[in-house]
PDB file of C-alpha atoms in Angstrom:
ATOM      1  CA  MET A   1       0.001   0.030   0.036  1.00  0.00           C
ATOM      2  CA  ALA A   2       2.831   2.351   0.834  1.00  0.00           C
ATOM      3  CA  VAL A   3       4.486   1.666  -2.548  1.00  0.00           C
ATOM      4  CA  MET A   4       1.317   2.445  -4.413  1.00  0.00           C
ATOM      5  CA  ALA A   5       0.799   5.765  -2.476  1.00  0.00           C
ATOM      6  CA  PHE A   6       4.542   6.629  -3.259  1.00  0.00           C
ATOM      7  CA  VAL A   7       3.968   5.938  -7.102  1.00  0.00           C
ATOM      8  CA  LEU A   8       0.775   7.893  -7.093  1.00  0.00           C
ATOM      9  CA  GLY A   9       2.557  10.693  -5.370  1.00  0.00           C
ATOM     10  CA  LEU A  10       5.242  10.672  -8.008  1.00  0.00           C
ATOM     11  CA  ALA A  11       2.756  10.948 -10.848  1.00  0.00           C
ATOM     12  CA  ALA A  12       0.919  13.869  -9.067  1.00  0.00           C
ATOM     13  CA  CYS A  13       4.225  15.702  -8.917  1.00  0.00           C
ATOM     14  CA  ASP A  14       5.051  15.271 -12.544  1.00  0.00           C
ATOM     15  CA  PRO A  15       3.580  18.674 -13.777  1.00  0.00           C
ATOM     16  CA  GLN A  16       5.639  20.551 -11.242  1.00  0.00           C
ATOM     17  CA  ARG A  17       8.713  18.625 -12.212  1.00  0.00           C
ATOM     18  CA  ILE A  18       8.199  19.169 -15.797  1.00  0.00           C
ATOM     19  CA  SER A  19       7.652  22.932 -15.255  1.00  0.00           C
ATOM     20  CA  GLU A  20      11.028  23.148 -13.449  1.00  0.00           C
ATOM     21  CA  LEU A  21      12.815  21.721 -16.628  1.00  0.00           C
ATOM     22  CA  GLU A  22      13.589  23.766 -19.777  1.00  0.00           C
ATOM     23  CA  GLU A  23      14.692  22.368 -23.143  1.00  0.00           C
ATOM     24  CA  GLY A  24      18.148  23.419 -24.117  1.00  0.00           C
ATOM     25  CA  VAL A  25      18.885  24.663 -20.624  1.00  0.00           C
ATOM     26  CA  SER A  26      18.328  21.936 -18.076  1.00  0.00           C
ATOM     27  CA  THR A  27      21.188  19.440 -17.672  1.00  0.00           C
ATOM     28  CA  GLU A  28      21.149  15.599 -17.202  1.00  0.00           C
ATOM     29  CA  ALA A  29      21.718  16.349 -13.485  1.00  0.00           C
ATOM     30  CA  ASP A  30      18.606  18.601 -13.389  1.00  0.00           C
ATOM     31  CA  VAL A  31      16.585  15.839 -14.985  1.00  0.00           C
ATOM     32  CA  ARG A  32      17.847  13.169 -12.533  1.00  0.00           C
ATOM     33  CA  ALA A  33      17.283  15.530  -9.551  1.00  0.00           C
ATOM     34  CA  ARG A  34      13.578  16.025 -10.574  1.00  0.00           C
ATOM     35  CA  PHE A  35      12.726  12.508 -11.892  1.00  0.00           C
ATOM     36  CA  GLY A  36      15.303  10.222 -10.244  1.00  0.00           C
ATOM     37  CA  GLU A  37      16.906   7.241 -11.925  1.00  0.00           C
ATOM     38  CA  PRO A  38      15.391   6.340 -15.285  1.00  0.00           C
ATOM     39  CA  GLU A  39      13.704   2.980 -15.829  1.00  0.00           C
ATOM     40  CA  ASN A  40      15.813   2.607 -18.997  1.00  0.00           C
ATOM     41  CA  ILE A  41      18.364   4.449 -20.995  1.00  0.00           C
ATOM     42  CA  TRP A  42      18.727   4.100 -24.795  1.00  0.00           C
ATOM     43  CA  ASP A  43      21.216   5.714 -27.276  1.00  0.00           C
ATOM     44  CA  SER A  44      19.566   7.536 -30.218  1.00  0.00           C
ATOM     45  CA  PRO A  45      20.754   9.796 -32.974  1.00  0.00           C
ATOM     46  CA  ALA A  46      19.539  12.819 -30.914  1.00  0.00           C
ATOM     47  CA  GLY A  47      21.311  11.732 -27.777  1.00  0.00           C
ATOM     48  CA  ARG A  48      20.557   9.495 -24.785  1.00  0.00           C
ATOM     49  CA  VAL A  49      16.922   8.857 -24.071  1.00  0.00           C
ATOM     50  CA  PHE A  50      15.758   8.315 -20.536  1.00  0.00           C
ATOM     51  CA  GLU A  51      12.557   6.387 -19.867  1.00  0.00           C
ATOM     52  CA  TYR A  52      10.380   7.428 -16.939  1.00  0.00           C
ATOM     53  CA  ASN A  53       7.631   4.898 -16.516  1.00  0.00           C
ATOM     54  CA  ARG A  54       4.330   5.758 -14.723  1.00  0.00           C
ATOM     55  CA  GLN A  55       2.648   2.418 -15.480  1.00  0.00           C
ATOM     56  CA  PRO A  56       0.665   0.594 -14.089  1.00  0.00           C
ATOM     57  CA  GLN A  57      -0.863   3.111 -11.623  1.00  0.00           C
ATOM     58  CA  GLY A  58      -0.303   6.094 -13.818  1.00  0.00           C
ATOM     59  CA  ARG A  59      -1.486   6.830 -17.405  1.00  0.00           C
ATOM     60  CA  LYS A  60       1.676   8.359 -18.761  1.00  0.00           C
ATOM     61  CA  ASN A  61       5.223   7.389 -19.730  1.00  0.00           C
ATOM     62  CA  TYR A  62       7.907   9.993 -20.294  1.00  0.00           C
ATOM     63  CA  MET A  63      10.905   9.910 -22.563  1.00  0.00           C
ATOM     64  CA  ILE A  64      13.504  12.567 -21.908  1.00  0.00           C
ATOM     65  CA  THR A  65      16.245  13.142 -24.408  1.00  0.00           C
ATOM     66  CA  ILE A  66      19.677  14.396 -23.302  1.00  0.00           C
ATOM     67  CA  GLY A  67      21.520  15.825 -26.226  1.00  0.00           C
ATOM     68  CA  PRO A  68      25.251  15.404 -26.957  1.00  0.00           C
ATOM     69  CA  ASP A  69      25.848  18.733 -25.137  1.00  0.00           C
ATOM     70  CA  GLY A  70      24.453  17.248 -21.931  1.00  0.00           C
ATOM     71  CA  LYS A  71      21.380  19.488 -22.041  1.00  0.00           C
ATOM     72  CA  MET A  72      17.765  18.245 -22.139  1.00  0.00           C
ATOM     73  CA  ALA A  73      16.737  18.312 -25.830  1.00  0.00           C
ATOM     74  CA  ALA A  74      13.163  16.983 -25.441  1.00  0.00           C
ATOM     75  CA  LEU A  75      10.678  15.827 -22.863  1.00  0.00           C
ATOM     76  CA  ARG A  76       7.701  13.839 -24.276  1.00  0.00           C
ATOM     77  CA  GLN A  77       4.714  12.052 -22.801  1.00  0.00           C
ATOM     78  CA  VAL A  78       4.667   9.036 -25.163  1.00  0.00           C
ATOM     79  CA  LEU A  79       1.285   7.449 -24.569  1.00  0.00           C
ATOM     80  CA  THR A  80      -0.504   9.319 -27.330  1.00  0.00           C
ATOM     81  CA  PRO A  81      -2.679   8.326 -30.323  1.00  0.00           C
ATOM     82  CA  GLU A  82       0.112   9.681 -32.664  1.00  0.00           C
ATOM     83  CA  ASN A  83       2.568   7.171 -31.192  1.00  0.00           C
ATOM     84  CA  PHE A  84       0.069   4.334 -31.077  1.00  0.00           C
ATOM     85  CA  ALA A  85      -0.434   4.920 -34.855  1.00  0.00           C
ATOM     86  CA  LYS A  86       3.238   4.139 -35.368  1.00  0.00           C
ATOM     87  CA  VAL A  87       2.886   0.639 -33.984  1.00  0.00           C
ATOM     88  CA  GLN A  88       2.695  -1.542 -37.023  1.00  0.00           C
ATOM     89  CA  ARG A  89       2.472  -5.212 -37.769  1.00  0.00           C
ATOM     90  CA  GLY A  90       6.037  -6.728 -37.766  1.00  0.00           C
ATOM     91  CA  MET A  91       7.489  -4.078 -35.406  1.00  0.00           C
ATOM     92  CA  ALA A  92      10.177  -5.550 -33.065  1.00  0.00           C
ATOM     93  CA  MET A  93       9.551  -5.720 -29.326  1.00  0.00           C
ATOM     94  CA  GLU A  94      12.636  -3.469 -28.696  1.00  0.00           C
ATOM     95  CA  ASP A  95      11.331  -0.822 -30.920  1.00  0.00           C
ATOM     96  CA  LEU A  96       7.819  -0.983 -29.339  1.00  0.00           C
ATOM     97  CA  ARG A  97       9.433  -0.570 -25.920  1.00  0.00           C
ATOM     98  CA  LYS A  98      11.572   2.411 -27.078  1.00  0.00           C
ATOM     99  CA  LEU A  99       8.420   4.028 -28.487  1.00  0.00           C
ATOM    100  CA  LEU A 100       5.993   3.591 -25.604  1.00  0.00           C
ATOM    101  CA  GLY A 101       8.058   2.554 -22.621  1.00  0.00           C
ATOM    102  CA  LYS A 102       7.389  -0.279 -20.214  1.00  0.00           C
ATOM    103  CA  PRO A 103       3.847  -1.624 -20.421  1.00  0.00           C
ATOM    104  CA  ALA A 104       1.532  -1.708 -17.462  1.00  0.00           C
ATOM    105  CA  ARG A 105       0.963  -5.396 -17.945  1.00  0.00           C
ATOM    106  CA  ARG A 106       2.236  -8.416 -19.931  1.00  0.00           C
ATOM    107  CA  MET A 107      -0.189 -11.284 -20.494  1.00  0.00           C
ATOM    108  CA  PRO A 108       1.230 -14.456 -22.062  1.00  0.00           C
ATOM    109  CA  TYR A 109      -1.082 -16.811 -23.998  1.00  0.00           C
ATOM    110  CA  PRO A 110       1.014 -19.981 -24.451  1.00  0.00           C
ATOM    111  CA  LEU A 111      -1.526 -21.837 -26.490  1.00  0.00           C
ATOM    112  CA  ARG A 112      -1.595 -19.107 -29.089  1.00  0.00           C
ATOM    113  CA  ASN A 113       2.099 -18.460 -28.788  1.00  0.00           C
ATOM    114  CA  GLU A 114       1.387 -14.756 -28.164  1.00  0.00           C
ATOM    115  CA  THR A 115       1.963 -12.136 -25.435  1.00  0.00           C
ATOM    116  CA  GLU A 116      -0.211  -9.087 -25.012  1.00  0.00           C
ATOM    117  CA  TRP A 117       1.438  -5.806 -23.716  1.00  0.00           C
ATOM    118  CA  GLU A 118      -0.860  -3.237 -22.445  1.00  0.00           C
ATOM    119  CA  TRP A 119      -0.493   0.439 -21.520  1.00  0.00           C
ATOM    120  CA  ARG A 120      -3.113   2.492 -19.681  1.00  0.00           C
ATOM    121  CA  TRP A 121      -3.584   6.067 -21.074  1.00  0.00           C
ATOM    122  CA  THR A 122      -6.111   8.917 -21.142  1.00  0.00           C
ATOM    123  CA  GLN A 123      -7.694  10.061 -24.419  1.00  0.00           C
ATOM    124  CA  PRO A 124      -8.423  13.797 -24.103  1.00  0.00           C
ATOM    125  CA  PRO A 125     -10.282  15.182 -22.450  1.00  0.00           C
ATOM    126  CA  ASN A 126     -10.647  12.509 -19.787  1.00  0.00           C
ATOM    127  CA  SER A 127     -11.474   9.026 -21.260  1.00  0.00           C
ATOM    128  CA  PRO A 128      -9.502   6.168 -19.652  1.00  0.00           C
ATOM    129  CA  MET A 129      -8.223   3.816 -22.399  1.00  0.00           C
ATOM    130  CA  VAL A 130      -5.967   0.853 -22.766  1.00  0.00           C
ATOM    131  CA  PHE A 131      -3.630   0.242 -25.755  1.00  0.00           C
ATOM    132  CA  ILE A 132      -2.778  -3.442 -26.422  1.00  0.00           C
ATOM    133  CA  ALA A 133       0.000  -4.763 -28.606  1.00  0.00           C
ATOM    134  CA  THR A 134       0.095  -8.448 -29.301  1.00  0.00           C
ATOM    135  CA  LEU A 135       3.430 -10.025 -29.930  1.00  0.00           C
ATOM    136  CA  ASN A 136       4.203 -13.495 -31.442  1.00  0.00           C
ATOM    137  CA  ASP A 137       6.959 -15.940 -30.545  1.00  0.00           C
ATOM    138  CA  ASP A 138       9.381 -13.926 -32.710  1.00  0.00           C
ATOM    139  CA  GLN A 139       8.703 -10.853 -30.454  1.00  0.00           C
ATOM    140  CA  ARG A 140       7.083  -8.977 -33.248  1.00  0.00           C
ATOM    141  CA  VAL A 141       3.837  -7.111 -33.220  1.00  0.00           C
ATOM    142  CA  VAL A 142       0.926  -9.083 -34.916  1.00  0.00           C
ATOM    143  CA  ARG A 143      -1.894  -6.677 -34.080  1.00  0.00           C
ATOM    144  CA  ALA A 144      -2.533  -3.598 -31.948  1.00  0.00           C
ATOM    145  CA  GLY A 145      -5.223  -1.283 -30.946  1.00  0.00           C
ATOM    146  CA  SER A 146      -6.993   0.874 -28.303  1.00  0.00           C
ATOM    147  CA  SER A 147     -10.230   0.481 -26.458  1.00  0.00           C
ATOM    148  CA  PRO A 148     -11.940   1.883 -23.400  1.00  0.00           C
ATOM    149  CA  ASP A 149     -10.339   0.755 -20.156  1.00  0.00           C
ATOM    150  CA  ARG A 150     -13.018  -1.437 -18.614  1.00  0.00           C
ATOM    151  CA  SER A 151     -11.057  -1.784 -15.440  1.00  0.00           C
ATOM    152  CA  THR A 152     -12.010   1.715 -14.371  1.00  0.00           C
ATOM    153  CA  GLU A 153     -15.694   0.830 -14.607  1.00  0.00           C
ATOM    154  CA  ALA A 154     -15.234  -1.859 -11.988  1.00  0.00           C
ATOM    155  CA  ASN A 155     -13.466   0.641  -9.662  1.00  0.00           C
ATOM    156  CA  ALA A 156     -16.181   3.230 -10.246  1.00  0.00           C
ATOM    157  CA  ASN A 157     -19.052   0.998  -8.914  1.00  0.00           C
TER     158      ASN A 157
END
């Protein structure tokens, strides 16, 4: 229970943390001081990308790019319809992870030789949604899509 309260507290502080950072000015140390240690770090042509995951309790995942000059080049909330549209059949698991961050849940279906990854997100203005990408044994996307998050209906009653 204490861990859940801590994670929810982290997500509630995100808007303040984000407002304290400025692209082209804030340093890697500034980012780490506000957001802590990243869940993952990837190299990209634009620099190093830090993943800050808010799943499964939150409905956002952030990717923060630190440019070659050591300054924050971009801060993006990646659970968006625009990014979901980039998920295509045949996409590799690693590319999916770099695009959307760590999923809220992974559900294996051994009889079908598939695994579903799901992310919880909010469709503006305030509709709880879930995006699901199904991967095959080769760790490639076979289908993907969004639907209303039915788990929130159970919690509302």
